[in-house]
Coordinates of C-alpha atoms in Angstrom, one line a residue:
M1 CA -0.1 0.0 0.0
T2 CA 1.1 3.6 -0.7
S3 CA 0.1 6.8 1.1
Q4 CA 0.9 10.4 0.5
V5 CA 2.4 12.6 3.2
S6 CA 2.1 16.2 2.0
S7 CA 3.5 18.3 4.7
P8 CA 7.3 18.4 5.4
A9 CA 8.4 16.8 8.4
E10 CA 9.0 18.2 11.7
Q11 CA 10.9 16.1 14.2
A12 CA 8.3 14.5 16.2
E13 CA 8.8 13.6 19.9
P14 CA 10.7 10.3 19.7
A15 CA 8.2 7.7 20.5
D16 CA 10.8 5.5 22.1
Q17 CA 11.5 8.0 24.8
Q18 CA 8.0 7.3 26.1
G19 CA 6.7 4.3 27.8
E20 CA 5.7 0.9 25.9
R21 CA 2.0 1.6 26.5
G22 CA 0.1 4.0 24.5
L23 CA -0.9 7.2 26.2
A24 CA -4.5 8.1 26.6
G25 CA -5.6 11.4 25.0
E26 CA -8.9 12.9 24.1
R27 CA -12.0 11.1 24.6
G28 CA -15.3 11.3 22.6
T29 CA -18.5 9.4 22.0
P30 CA -19.5 8.6 18.4
D31 CA -23.0 8.3 17.2
G32 CA -23.2 4.5 18.2
G33 CA -22.8 5.6 21.9
K34 CA -19.4 4.0 22.5
E35 CA -16.5 5.9 23.8
V36 CA -13.5 6.6 21.6
R37 CA -10.2 7.0 23.2
R38 CA -7.2 8.6 21.5
L39 CA -3.8 6.9 21.9
D40 CA -0.4 7.9 20.6
R41 CA 0.9 4.4 20.1
V42 CA -0.3 0.7 20.3
I43 CA 1.4 -2.7 20.3
I44 CA -0.7 -5.6 19.2
R45 CA 0.3 -9.3 19.1
F46 CA -1.7 -12.0 17.2
A47 CA -1.0 -15.5 18.4
G48 CA -2.3 -19.0 17.6
D49 CA -1.3 -22.2 15.8
S50 CA 1.0 -22.1 12.8
G51 CA -2.2 -23.1 10.8
D52 CA -4.4 -20.3 12.4
G53 CA -3.2 -17.7 9.7
M54 CA -1.6 -15.3 12.2
Q55 CA 1.0 -14.0 9.7
L56 CA -1.8 -13.3 7.2
T57 CA -3.8 -11.7 9.9
G58 CA -0.9 -9.5 11.1
D59 CA 0.1 -8.6 7.5
R60 CA -3.4 -7.5 6.7
F61 CA -3.6 -5.3 9.8
T62 CA -0.2 -3.9 9.0
S63 CA -1.1 -3.1 5.4
E64 CA -4.2 -1.3 6.5
T65 CA -2.2 0.5 9.2
A66 CA 0.3 1.6 6.6
S67 CA -2.3 2.9 4.1
F68 CA -3.8 4.9 7.1
G69 CA -0.5 6.6 7.6
N70 CA 0.9 5.4 10.8
D71 CA 4.5 4.9 11.5
L72 CA 5.0 1.1 12.2
S73 CA 7.3 -1.7 12.9
T74 CA 6.6 -5.5 12.8
L75 CA 8.0 -8.8 14.2
P76 CA 6.6 -11.9 12.7
N77 CA 7.6 -15.0 14.8
F78 CA 6.8 -18.5 13.7
P79 CA 8.0 -22.1 13.8
A80 CA 10.4 -23.7 11.4
E81 CA 8.0 -26.6 10.7
I82 CA 5.6 -26.1 7.9
R83 CA 2.8 -27.5 10.0
A84 CA 3.9 -27.7 13.8
P85 CA 2.0 -29.8 16.2
A86 CA -1.4 -28.2 16.6
G87 CA -2.2 -26.9 20.2
T88 CA 1.5 -27.2 21.4
L89 CA 3.9 -24.6 22.6
P90 CA 6.4 -25.2 19.9
G91 CA 3.6 -24.8 17.3
V92 CA 2.8 -21.2 18.3
S93 CA 3.0 -18.5 15.6
S94 CA 2.8 -14.8 16.4
F95 CA 2.9 -11.5 14.8
Q96 CA 3.6 -8.4 16.7
L97 CA 2.8 -4.9 15.3
H98 CA 3.7 -1.5 16.8
F99 CA 2.2 1.5 15.3
A100 CA 2.0 5.1 16.3
D101 CA 1.2 8.8 15.4
H102 CA 5.0 9.5 15.4
D103 CA 8.4 8.2 14.7
I104 CA 9.0 4.7 16.2
L105 CA 12.0 2.2 15.8
T106 CA 11.0 -1.2 17.1
P107 CA 8.1 -3.6 17.2
G108 CA 7.9 -2.8 20.8
D109 CA 8.9 -4.7 24.0
A110 CA 5.6 -5.8 25.2
P111 CA 2.1 -6.1 23.7
D112 CA -0.7 -3.8 24.9
V113 CA -3.0 -6.3 23.3
L114 CA -2.7 -9.9 23.0
V115 CA -5.0 -12.0 20.7
A116 CA -4.8 -15.6 21.9
M117 CA -6.5 -18.2 19.7
N118 CA -5.9 -21.1 22.0
P119 CA -4.3 -22.1 25.4
A120 CA -0.8 -22.6 23.8
A121 CA -0.9 -19.1 22.4
L122 CA -1.8 -17.8 25.8
K123 CA 0.8 -19.6 27.7
A124 CA 3.7 -18.9 25.2
N125 CA 3.1 -15.3 25.1
L126 CA 1.7 -14.3 28.6
G127 CA 5.1 -13.7 30.1
D128 CA 5.6 -10.8 27.7
V129 CA 2.1 -9.1 28.5
P130 CA 2.3 -6.3 31.1
R131 CA -0.2 -6.0 33.9
G132 CA -3.4 -4.2 32.9
A133 CA -3.0 -5.0 29.3
D134 CA -5.8 -6.3 27.1
I135 CA -6.1 -10.1 26.3
I136 CA -8.7 -11.3 23.8
V137 CA -9.1 -15.1 24.2
N138 CA -10.9 -17.6 21.9
T139 CA -12.8 -19.4 24.7
D140 CA -13.9 -22.1 22.3
E141 CA -10.3 -23.6 22.5
F142 CA -10.2 -23.7 26.2
T143 CA -11.5 -27.1 26.7
K144 CA -9.8 -30.0 28.6
R145 CA -7.8 -31.6 25.9
P146 CA -6.1 -28.3 24.4
M147 CA -5.4 -27.1 28.0
A148 CA -3.9 -30.4 28.9
K149 CA -1.5 -30.2 26.0
V150 CA 0.2 -27.1 27.5
G151 CA -0.1 -28.1 31.2
Y152 CA -3.1 -26.2 32.3
E153 CA -4.8 -28.3 34.9
R154 CA -7.6 -25.7 35.3
S155 CA -8.6 -23.1 32.9
P156 CA -6.7 -19.9 33.4
L157 CA -10.0 -17.9 32.5
E158 CA -11.5 -19.2 35.6
D159 CA -8.6 -19.7 38.3
G160 CA -7.9 -16.0 38.9
S161 CA -4.4 -16.3 37.2
L162 CA -5.5 -13.6 34.7
D163 CA -6.9 -11.1 37.1
A164 CA -4.1 -8.6 36.6
Y165 CA -5.2 -8.3 32.9
Q166 CA -8.2 -6.9 31.0
V167 CA -9.6 -10.2 29.6
H168 CA -12.1 -10.4 26.9
P169 CA -13.4 -13.8 26.5
V170 CA -14.7 -14.3 22.9
P171 CA -16.0 -17.5 21.5
L172 CA -14.3 -16.8 18.2
T173 CA -14.9 -20.3 16.5
T174 CA -18.6 -20.3 17.4
L175 CA -19.2 -16.9 16.3
T176 CA -17.4 -17.4 13.1
I177 CA -19.3 -20.7 12.3
E178 CA -22.6 -18.9 13.1
A179 CA -21.8 -16.0 10.7
L180 CA -20.9 -18.4 7.9
K181 CA -24.0 -20.7 8.0
E182 CA -25.4 -19.4 4.9
F183 CA -22.4 -20.4 2.9
G184 CA -23.0 -24.2 3.3
L185 CA -19.3 -24.7 4.4
S186 CA -18.3 -27.8 6.7
R187 CA -17.5 -26.8 10.3
K188 CA -13.7 -27.3 9.5
E189 CA -13.9 -25.0 6.6
A190 CA -15.8 -22.3 8.5
E191 CA -13.4 -22.5 11.5
R192 CA -10.5 -21.5 9.1
S193 CA -12.0 -18.0 8.8
K194 CA -11.8 -17.2 12.6
N195 CA -8.7 -15.3 11.9
M196 CA -10.6 -13.0 9.8
F197 CA -13.3 -12.6 12.5
A198 CA -10.4 -11.6 14.9
L199 CA -9.1 -9.2 12.2
G200 CA -12.4 -7.6 11.8
L201 CA -12.8 -7.1 15.6
L202 CA -9.3 -5.5 16.0
S203 CA -10.0 -3.4 12.9
W204 CA -13.1 -2.0 14.7
M205 CA -11.1 -1.5 17.9
Y206 CA -8.5 0.6 16.2
H207 CA -10.5 2.2 13.5
R208 CA -8.6 0.6 10.7
P209 CA -9.6 0.9 7.0
T210 CA -11.5 -2.2 5.7
E211 CA -12.0 -1.8 2.0
N212 CA -8.5 -2.9 1.0
T213 CA -8.7 -6.1 3.2
E214 CA -12.0 -7.0 1.6
K215 CA -10.5 -6.5 -1.9
F216 CA -7.4 -8.5 -0.9
L217 CA -9.5 -11.5 0.2
R218 CA -11.5 -11.5 -3.0
Q219 CA -8.3 -11.5 -5.0
K220 CA -6.5 -14.1 -2.9
F221 CA -9.4 -16.5 -3.3
A222 CA -10.5 -15.5 -6.7
K223 CA -10.5 -19.1 -7.9
K224 CA -12.9 -20.0 -4.9
P225 CA -15.3 -17.2 -4.8
Q226 CA -17.5 -19.0 -2.1
I227 CA -14.5 -19.1 0.3
A228 CA -13.6 -15.5 -0.6
E229 CA -17.0 -14.3 0.4
A230 CA -17.0 -16.4 3.5
N231 CA -13.7 -14.8 4.7
V232 CA -15.2 -11.3 3.9
A233 CA -18.4 -12.3 5.8
A234 CA -16.2 -13.4 8.9
F235 CA -14.2 -10.2 8.7
R236 CA -17.4 -8.0 8.7
A237 CA -19.0 -10.1 11.4
G238 CA -15.8 -9.5 13.6
W239 CA -16.3 -5.7 12.9
N240 CA -20.0 -5.9 13.8
F241 CA -19.2 -7.8 17.0
G242 CA -17.0 -5.1 18.3
E243 CA -19.7 -2.5 17.3
T244 CA -22.5 -4.2 19.2
T245 CA -21.1 -6.2 22.1
E246 CA -21.1 -4.8 25.6
D247 CA -17.7 -6.4 26.4
F248 CA -15.9 -3.8 24.2
A249 CA -17.2 -0.4 25.5
V250 CA -14.2 1.5 24.1
S251 CA -12.5 1.8 20.8
Y252 CA -9.3 3.5 20.0
E253 CA -7.8 6.1 17.5
V254 CA -4.2 6.4 16.6
A255 CA -3.7 9.4 14.3
P256 CA -1.6 9.2 11.2
A257 CA 2.2 10.1 11.9
S258 CA 2.0 13.0 9.3
T259 CA 4.8 14.8 11.0
A260 CA 7.1 11.9 11.3
F261 CA 8.1 11.6 7.7
P262 CA 9.4 13.8 4.9
S263 CA 7.0 14.7 2.2
G264 CA 6.7 11.9 -0.4
T265 CA 5.0 8.6 -1.4
Y266 CA 5.3 5.9 1.0
R267 CA 4.5 2.2 1.3
N268 CA 4.8 -0.6 3.7
I269 CA 7.9 -2.8 2.9
S270 CA 9.7 -5.8 4.4
G271 CA 13.4 -6.2 4.3
N272 CA 13.5 -8.9 1.8
L273 CA 11.1 -7.0 -0.5
A274 CA 13.3 -3.8 -0.1
L275 CA 16.5 -5.9 -0.9
S276 CA 14.7 -7.3 -4.1
Y277 CA 13.9 -4.0 -5.2
G278 CA 17.4 -2.7 -4.5
L279 CA 18.8 -5.5 -6.8
I280 CA 16.4 -4.6 -9.5
A281 CA 17.2 -0.8 -9.2
A282 CA 20.9 -1.6 -9.2
S283 CA 20.7 -3.6 -12.4
R284 CA 18.8 -0.8 -14.0
Q285 CA 21.2 2.0 -12.9
A286 CA 24.1 -0.3 -14.0
D287 CA 22.5 -1.0 -17.4
L288 CA 23.2 -4.7 -16.7
P289 CA 20.8 -7.7 -16.7
L290 CA 20.3 -9.0 -13.3
F291 CA 21.0 -12.8 -12.7
L292 CA 20.1 -14.6 -9.4
G293 CA 21.5 -18.2 -8.8
S294 CA 19.9 -19.4 -5.7
Y295 CA 18.8 -22.5 -3.8
P296 CA 15.8 -21.9 -1.5
I297 CA 16.6 -21.6 2.2
T298 CA 14.9 -19.8 5.0
P299 CA 14.7 -16.8 5.5
A300 CA 16.2 -15.9 2.1
S301 CA 13.8 -17.6 -0.2
D302 CA 11.4 -14.6 -0.5
I303 CA 14.0 -12.8 -2.5
L304 CA 14.0 -15.6 -5.1
H305 CA 10.2 -15.6 -5.2
E306 CA 10.1 -11.9 -5.6
L307 CA 12.8 -11.6 -8.3
S308 CA 11.2 -14.3 -10.4
K309 CA 8.2 -12.0 -10.9
H310 CA 10.3 -9.3 -12.7
K311 CA 11.4 -10.8 -16.1
N312 CA 10.1 -7.5 -17.6
F313 CA 13.1 -5.8 -16.0
G314 CA 15.6 -8.1 -17.4
V315 CA 15.8 -10.2 -14.4
R316 CA 16.8 -14.0 -14.7
T317 CA 16.3 -16.3 -11.7
F318 CA 17.8 -19.8 -11.6
Q319 CA 16.7 -22.2 -8.7
A320 CA 19.6 -24.4 -8.5
E321 CA 19.8 -28.1 -7.3
D322 CA 22.0 -26.9 -4.5
E323 CA 23.8 -24.0 -2.8
I324 CA 27.2 -24.7 -4.8
A325 CA 25.4 -24.8 -8.2
G326 CA 23.5 -21.5 -7.3
I327 CA 26.7 -19.6 -6.6
G328 CA 28.6 -21.4 -9.5
A329 CA 25.8 -20.2 -12.0
A330 CA 26.0 -16.7 -10.5
L331 CA 29.8 -16.4 -10.9
G332 CA 29.4 -17.6 -14.4
A333 CA 26.9 -14.8 -15.1
A334 CA 29.3 -12.3 -13.6
F335 CA 31.9 -13.5 -16.0
G336 CA 29.4 -13.2 -18.8
G337 CA 28.7 -9.4 -17.9
A338 CA 25.7 -9.7 -15.8
L339 CA 25.1 -8.1 -12.3
A340 CA 25.3 -11.4 -10.5
V341 CA 23.7 -12.3 -7.2
T342 CA 23.4 -15.3 -5.0
T343 CA 21.1 -15.5 -2.0
T344 CA 21.3 -17.7 1.0
S345 CA 21.6 -18.0 4.8
G346 CA 24.5 -19.0 7.2
P347 CA 24.4 -22.8 6.3
G348 CA 24.5 -21.9 2.6
V349 CA 27.4 -19.6 2.9
A350 CA 29.5 -22.4 4.3
L351 CA 28.7 -24.4 1.1
K352 CA 29.4 -21.4 -1.1
S353 CA 32.8 -20.4 0.4
E354 CA 35.1 -22.1 -2.1
T355 CA 33.3 -20.3 -4.9
I356 CA 33.5 -17.1 -3.1
G357 CA 37.2 -17.6 -2.9
L358 CA 37.1 -18.3 -6.6
A359 CA 35.4 -14.9 -7.2
V360 CA 38.0 -13.1 -5.1
S361 CA 40.8 -14.8 -7.2
L362 CA 38.9 -14.1 -10.5
E363 CA 38.3 -10.5 -9.3
L364 CA 34.7 -10.4 -10.6
P365 CA 31.6 -8.5 -9.2
L366 CA 29.3 -10.7 -7.3
L367 CA 26.8 -9.9 -4.5
V368 CA 26.4 -12.7 -1.8
I369 CA 23.2 -12.0 0.1
D370 CA 23.3 -13.7 3.6
I371 CA 19.9 -13.4 5.4
Q372 CA 21.3 -14.5 8.8
R373 CA 19.5 -16.9 11.1
G374 CA 20.0 -18.9 14.3
G375 CA 22.8 -21.5 14.1
P376 CA 25.0 -23.4 14.2
S377 CA 24.2 -26.0 11.5
T378 CA 20.5 -25.9 10.8
G379 CA 19.9 -24.2 14.1
L380 CA 16.8 -22.0 14.3
P381 CA 15.8 -21.5 10.8
T382 CA 12.9 -19.1 11.3
K383 CA 14.6 -17.0 14.1
T384 CA 17.1 -14.1 13.9
E385 CA 20.8 -13.8 14.7
Q386 CA 23.9 -11.8 13.8
A387 CA 26.4 -14.6 14.1
D388 CA 27.8 -14.8 10.5
L389 CA 30.0 -11.7 10.6
L390 CA 33.3 -13.6 11.4
Q391 CA 32.3 -16.3 8.8
A392 CA 31.8 -13.4 6.2
M393 CA 35.0 -11.8 7.1
Y394 CA 37.3 -14.9 7.2
G395 CA 35.3 -18.0 6.3
R396 CA 37.3 -19.0 3.2
N397 CA 40.8 -20.6 2.7
G398 CA 43.8 -18.4 2.1
E399 CA 43.8 -14.7 2.1
A400 CA 40.4 -13.9 0.5
P401 CA 39.1 -10.4 1.7
V402 CA 35.6 -9.5 0.9
P403 CA 33.8 -6.2 1.5
I404 CA 30.8 -6.4 3.9
V405 CA 27.6 -4.1 4.0
A406 CA 25.0 -4.5 6.6
P407 CA 21.6 -2.8 6.4
K408 CA 20.1 -1.5 9.6
T409 CA 16.3 -1.4 9.0
P410 CA 13.9 -3.2 6.6
A411 CA 13.7 -0.1 4.4
D412 CA 17.5 0.4 4.5
C413 CA 17.8 -3.0 2.8
F414 CA 17.2 -1.1 -0.5
D415 CA 19.9 1.5 0.0
A416 CA 22.4 -1.0 1.4
T417 CA 22.0 -3.2 -1.6
L418 CA 22.6 -0.3 -4.0
D419 CA 25.6 0.4 -2.0
A420 CA 26.9 -3.1 -2.2
A421 CA 26.4 -3.2 -5.9
R422 CA 28.4 0.0 -6.3
I423 CA 31.3 -1.6 -4.5
A424 CA 31.2 -4.8 -6.4
L425 CA 31.0 -3.1 -9.7
T426 CA 33.5 -0.4 -9.2
Y427 CA 36.2 -2.6 -7.4
R428 CA 35.5 -6.0 -9.2
T429 CA 35.0 -8.0 -6.1
P430 CA 32.4 -10.2 -4.4
V431 CA 30.6 -8.2 -1.7
F432 CA 28.5 -9.7 1.3
V433 CA 25.3 -8.1 2.3
L434 CA 24.5 -9.2 5.9
S435 CA 20.9 -8.9 6.6
D436 CA 19.0 -11.1 9.0
G437 CA 15.6 -12.7 9.8
Y438 CA 14.4 -9.8 11.8
L439 CA 14.9 -7.4 9.0
A440 CA 13.8 -9.8 6.2
N441 CA 10.5 -10.5 7.7
G442 CA 9.9 -7.3 9.6
S443 CA 8.3 -4.3 7.9
E444 CA 8.2 -0.4 8.1
P445 CA 7.1 2.5 6.0
W446 CA 9.4 3.2 3.0
R447 CA 9.7 6.4 1.1
V448 CA 9.7 5.4 -2.6
P449 CA 12.7 7.1 -4.0
E450 CA 12.8 9.3 -7.2
V451 CA 14.6 7.5 -9.9
D452 CA 16.7 10.6 -10.7
D453 CA 18.1 10.3 -7.1
L454 CA 19.5 6.8 -7.6
P455 CA 23.3 6.5 -8.1
D456 CA 24.7 5.9 -11.6
L457 CA 26.2 2.5 -11.5
R458 CA 27.2 2.1 -15.1
V459 CA 30.5 0.4 -15.8
Q460 CA 32.8 0.2 -19.1
F461 CA 33.6 -3.2 -20.2
A462 CA 37.0 -3.8 -21.8
T463 CA 36.9 -3.3 -25.6
G464 CA 40.4 -3.7 -26.8
P465 CA 44.0 -4.1 -26.0
N466 CA 45.3 -2.2 -22.9
H467 CA 49.0 -3.1 -22.8
T468 CA 52.0 -2.7 -25.3
T469 CA 54.7 -5.3 -24.8
E470 CA 58.5 -4.7 -25.3
D471 CA 58.3 -5.4 -29.0
G472 CA 55.5 -3.1 -29.6
T473 CA 52.8 -5.6 -29.7
E474 CA 49.5 -4.4 -28.4
V475 CA 47.8 -7.1 -26.1
F476 CA 45.1 -7.4 -23.5
W477 CA 46.2 -7.8 -20.0
P478 CA 43.3 -9.1 -17.8
Y479 CA 45.0 -8.1 -14.6
K480 CA 46.3 -4.6 -15.5
R481 CA 44.7 -2.6 -12.8
D482 CA 42.9 0.9 -12.5
P483 CA 45.5 3.0 -10.5
L484 CA 42.6 4.4 -8.4
T485 CA 40.5 1.4 -7.5
L486 CA 43.0 -1.5 -8.4
A487 CA 40.1 -3.1 -10.2
R488 CA 41.1 -5.2 -13.2
P489 CA 39.2 -4.9 -16.6
W490 CA 35.9 -6.5 -17.1
A491 CA 36.0 -8.4 -20.4
V492 CA 32.9 -10.0 -21.8
P493 CA 33.5 -13.4 -23.2
G494 CA 33.5 -13.3 -27.1
T495 CA 34.9 -9.9 -27.5
P496 CA 37.6 -10.2 -30.2
G497 CA 41.1 -9.9 -28.9
L498 CA 40.2 -10.2 -25.3
E499 CA 40.7 -14.0 -24.7
H500 CA 42.3 -14.7 -21.3
R501 CA 42.6 -17.5 -18.7
I502 CA 40.2 -18.0 -15.8
G503 CA 40.3 -20.4 -12.9
G504 CA 41.4 -20.6 -9.2
I505 CA 45.1 -21.1 -9.7
E506 CA 47.2 -17.9 -8.9
K507 CA 47.7 -15.5 -11.8
Q508 CA 50.6 -13.5 -12.9
D509 CA 49.8 -9.8 -12.1
G510 CA 49.1 -8.1 -15.3
S511 CA 49.3 -10.7 -17.8
G512 CA 47.0 -13.1 -16.0
N513 CA 49.2 -16.2 -16.9
I514 CA 49.4 -19.0 -14.4
S515 CA 52.1 -18.2 -11.9
Y516 CA 53.6 -20.2 -9.0
D517 CA 56.2 -17.5 -8.3
P518 CA 56.4 -16.8 -4.6
A519 CA 57.0 -13.0 -5.0
N520 CA 54.1 -12.6 -7.4
H521 CA 51.8 -14.6 -5.0
D522 CA 52.8 -12.3 -2.1
H523 CA 52.2 -9.4 -4.3
M524 CA 48.8 -10.6 -5.5
V525 CA 47.7 -11.3 -2.0
R526 CA 48.6 -7.9 -0.9
V527 CA 47.1 -6.2 -3.9
R528 CA 43.7 -8.0 -3.4
Q529 CA 43.7 -6.8 0.3
A530 CA 44.7 -3.2 -0.7
K531 CA 41.9 -3.2 -3.2
V532 CA 39.3 -4.0 -0.3
D533 CA 41.1 -1.7 2.2
G534 CA 40.7 1.0 -0.4
V535 CA 36.9 0.7 -1.0
E536 CA 35.4 4.1 -0.7
V537 CA 33.0 4.2 2.3
G538 CA 31.6 7.3 4.0
E539 CA 32.8 8.4 7.5
L540 CA 31.1 7.2 10.6
T541 CA 28.6 9.5 11.9
V542 CA 28.3 10.0 15.7
D543 CA 25.0 11.0 17.4
D544 CA 26.4 12.9 20.4
P545 CA 23.9 15.9 21.0
T546 CA 25.7 17.4 24.0
G547 CA 29.3 16.7 22.7
D548 CA 30.5 15.7 26.1
A549 CA 29.3 12.0 26.5
R550 CA 31.9 9.7 27.7
T551 CA 30.2 6.4 26.7
L552 CA 29.6 5.4 23.2
V553 CA 27.3 2.5 22.0
L554 CA 28.4 1.1 18.7
G555 CA 26.2 -1.2 16.7
W556 CA 25.7 -2.8 13.2
G557 CA 22.9 -4.2 11.3
S558 CA 19.5 -4.8 12.8
T559 CA 20.3 -3.8 16.2
Y560 CA 19.9 -0.2 15.1
G561 CA 16.2 0.1 16.1
P562 CA 16.6 -1.4 19.6
I563 CA 19.8 0.6 20.2
T564 CA 18.4 3.9 19.1
A565 CA 15.2 3.4 21.3
A566 CA 17.4 2.5 24.2
V567 CA 19.6 5.6 23.7
R568 CA 16.6 7.7 23.6
R569 CA 15.3 6.3 27.0
V570 CA 18.7 6.9 28.6
R571 CA 18.9 10.5 27.4
R572 CA 15.3 11.1 28.6
A573 CA 16.5 9.8 32.1
G574 CA 19.2 12.6 32.1
D575 CA 22.3 10.6 31.0
R576 CA 24.6 11.5 28.3
I577 CA 25.5 8.9 25.8
A578 CA 26.7 8.8 22.2
Q579 CA 25.7 6.4 19.4
A580 CA 27.2 5.3 16.1
H581 CA 26.1 2.5 13.7
L582 CA 28.2 0.8 11.2
R583 CA 27.0 -0.1 7.7
H584 CA 30.4 -1.0 6.4
L585 CA 32.2 -3.8 8.3
N586 CA 34.9 -4.4 5.8
P587 CA 36.5 -2.0 5.3
F588 CA 35.7 0.0 8.4
P589 CA 35.2 3.7 8.0
A590 CA 38.5 5.5 8.1
N591 CA 37.5 7.6 11.1
L592 CA 36.3 4.7 13.2
G593 CA 39.6 4.6 15.2
A594 CA 39.4 8.3 16.1
V595 CA 35.8 8.0 16.9
L596 CA 36.5 5.1 19.4
A597 CA 39.4 7.0 20.8
A598 CA 37.2 10.0 21.8
Y599 CA 35.2 7.9 24.4
D600 CA 36.1 6.4 27.7
K601 CA 33.8 3.4 27.3
V602 CA 32.5 1.7 24.3
V603 CA 29.5 -0.8 24.4
V604 CA 28.8 -3.1 21.5
P605 CA 25.4 -4.8 21.7
E606 CA 25.2 -7.8 19.3
M607 CA 23.0 -10.8 18.6
N608 CA 25.9 -13.1 18.8
L609 CA 28.7 -13.6 21.3
G610 CA 30.8 -10.6 20.6
Q611 CA 31.9 -10.8 17.0
L612 CA 32.1 -7.1 16.1
A613 CA 33.6 -6.5 19.6
T614 CA 36.4 -9.0 18.7
L615 CA 37.1 -7.3 15.5
I616 CA 37.2 -3.8 17.1
R617 CA 39.6 -5.1 19.9
A618 CA 41.9 -6.6 17.3
K619 CA 42.2 -3.7 15.0
Y620 CA 41.9 -0.7 17.5
L621 CA 43.1 -2.2 20.8
V622 CA 40.0 -0.7 22.3
D623 CA 38.7 -2.5 25.4
T624 CA 35.0 -2.6 24.1
R625 CA 32.2 -4.0 26.4
S626 CA 30.1 -6.6 24.7
F627 CA 26.4 -6.9 25.6
T628 CA 25.1 -10.0 23.8
Q629 CA 22.2 -12.3 23.3
V630 CA 21.4 -15.3 21.0
R631 CA 17.9 -15.9 21.8
G632 CA 16.6 -15.9 18.2
L633 CA 14.9 -12.6 19.0
P634 CA 15.8 -8.9 18.7
F635 CA 16.9 -7.0 21.8
K636 CA 14.2 -5.2 23.8
A637 CA 14.7 -1.5 24.2
E638 CA 14.2 -1.6 28.1
Q639 CA 16.7 -4.5 28.3
L640 CA 19.3 -2.4 26.4
A641 CA 18.6 0.8 28.2
T642 CA 19.3 -0.9 31.5
A643 CA 22.7 -2.3 30.1
L644 CA 23.8 1.1 29.0
K645 CA 22.8 2.9 32.2
E646 CA 24.9 0.3 33.9
A647 CA 27.8 1.0 31.6
I648 CA 27.6 4.7 32.0
D649 CA 27.5 4.4 36.0
D650 CA 30.3 1.9 36.2

């Protein structure tokens, strides 16, 4: 969905300086007689079985929220199994959405509203719900067998254990079946629409638009019009239930975040979708065909799915039989003159490592997109982690340096991908893009850029001889380098007179002939390293409003949102702290050493066991303080704020 924001932005009060709960504002009474309460922010979590459609429900609520003009951030959380055991704790799927009338950075620490479709969903998520929050419970599922599956001896709806919360018992299944009687569906078929009933109820509670959801349902089930109309009917029944029932006496309004964004056209976008669009934009700006060689792997597969839809932009996608074939095909496409890409996650990077080393040796542009997930091995396929940094930096035999770029938000995946393409094409090198599951599946508003504002990425292919031998013969030297970038010429196969050797065996600098000479190998290793060290990256920007902070928090990748939210909280409490965030991890920005030296303490939060901190300590001899977690989930802002406060006071 897209929405227009016409007025220039004024910096709104940072939302993450406030509490997690939405703040009550003006109240009114609509014609229907129910009270309307204004809030500045709300965090909603939909939770149920992996077959209950919680991701679809959350996605639809998000789309309508984006079209309404709120700022938002989402956190999908689902099992790795295609159909996890129904009614069990491992089978719970959830979708959390944080939306506000001003700038926000995270999906929120704790939900203000939990929609629990069964006992497992309630038990798995109750620990995150603050006292006083609203809990909407599907009472039809709280029978003896489903409760026994998760260890409830008595119903939590009756034993007083939920007295600290505002519980709204709703027989979602029964109400849905009753609403769909006229469609002649079986009970099982009708039950599947209960997520749409819940979506309708929440849409009424928070005054979300409905037209696009009804349109979406009719398009999604266009080949099954009866199912489409049944889902629309369930959605409307949920809305009407909220309007008429006495249990929901209050509805809420969260105004559009009209002052949080610069003027422009916005749409809701996920990290993987933004990354896909970034690849297409890069190929158009480079005037090169885009080739993706990939093997499906969670959480990177969405990129393959998306790019396969865009043949009209000159995109070719190849679903290979394995990870090695995927990158082999991509490297072949790079040799042939395409903007070549391979997408994967950590386990796939391990399999691709030899071919990445070959790309380093051949000095060809190649984008290696790593959507990081929990490891090691198969690990946690649907959970997030930042633990592939050292693998990207060093995970190849020999000295095989590769530039590394890390986006910081879902929308930033677009810009980071363009930046990675610039580096790959300019310096003739493979480049890592380190996203992760949190960015890939999460979403936020994205300002659609003007085409004229995109960088020019066009490159010149070699067209003829570039070297004169001692006897005056003009020849083509495939490893004769650009004096500024140290990049070698890019010669498209079939160009007359540009025949040259390729392969993994060491080359003679300049001529490209096979060479086992020790001095040449030492030279080539150092030149390849110098080329990466010389990649042009911008200076690191430091956010230090007062200029006298003694503690710096340094992050990279998807920790940007939680870190920034935590920094805002710390500053609101009266403490001084500086913040900097790295996009380029190899090479580091030239001023990073000076930035680190300017502070007494440097705290590095990471979703690993301290990989960036290790690199910083090794290169700059700075005694960084790691704050780490590897839980498969992003940091909570309050958790980070506490750690930063302790570092300041220590």
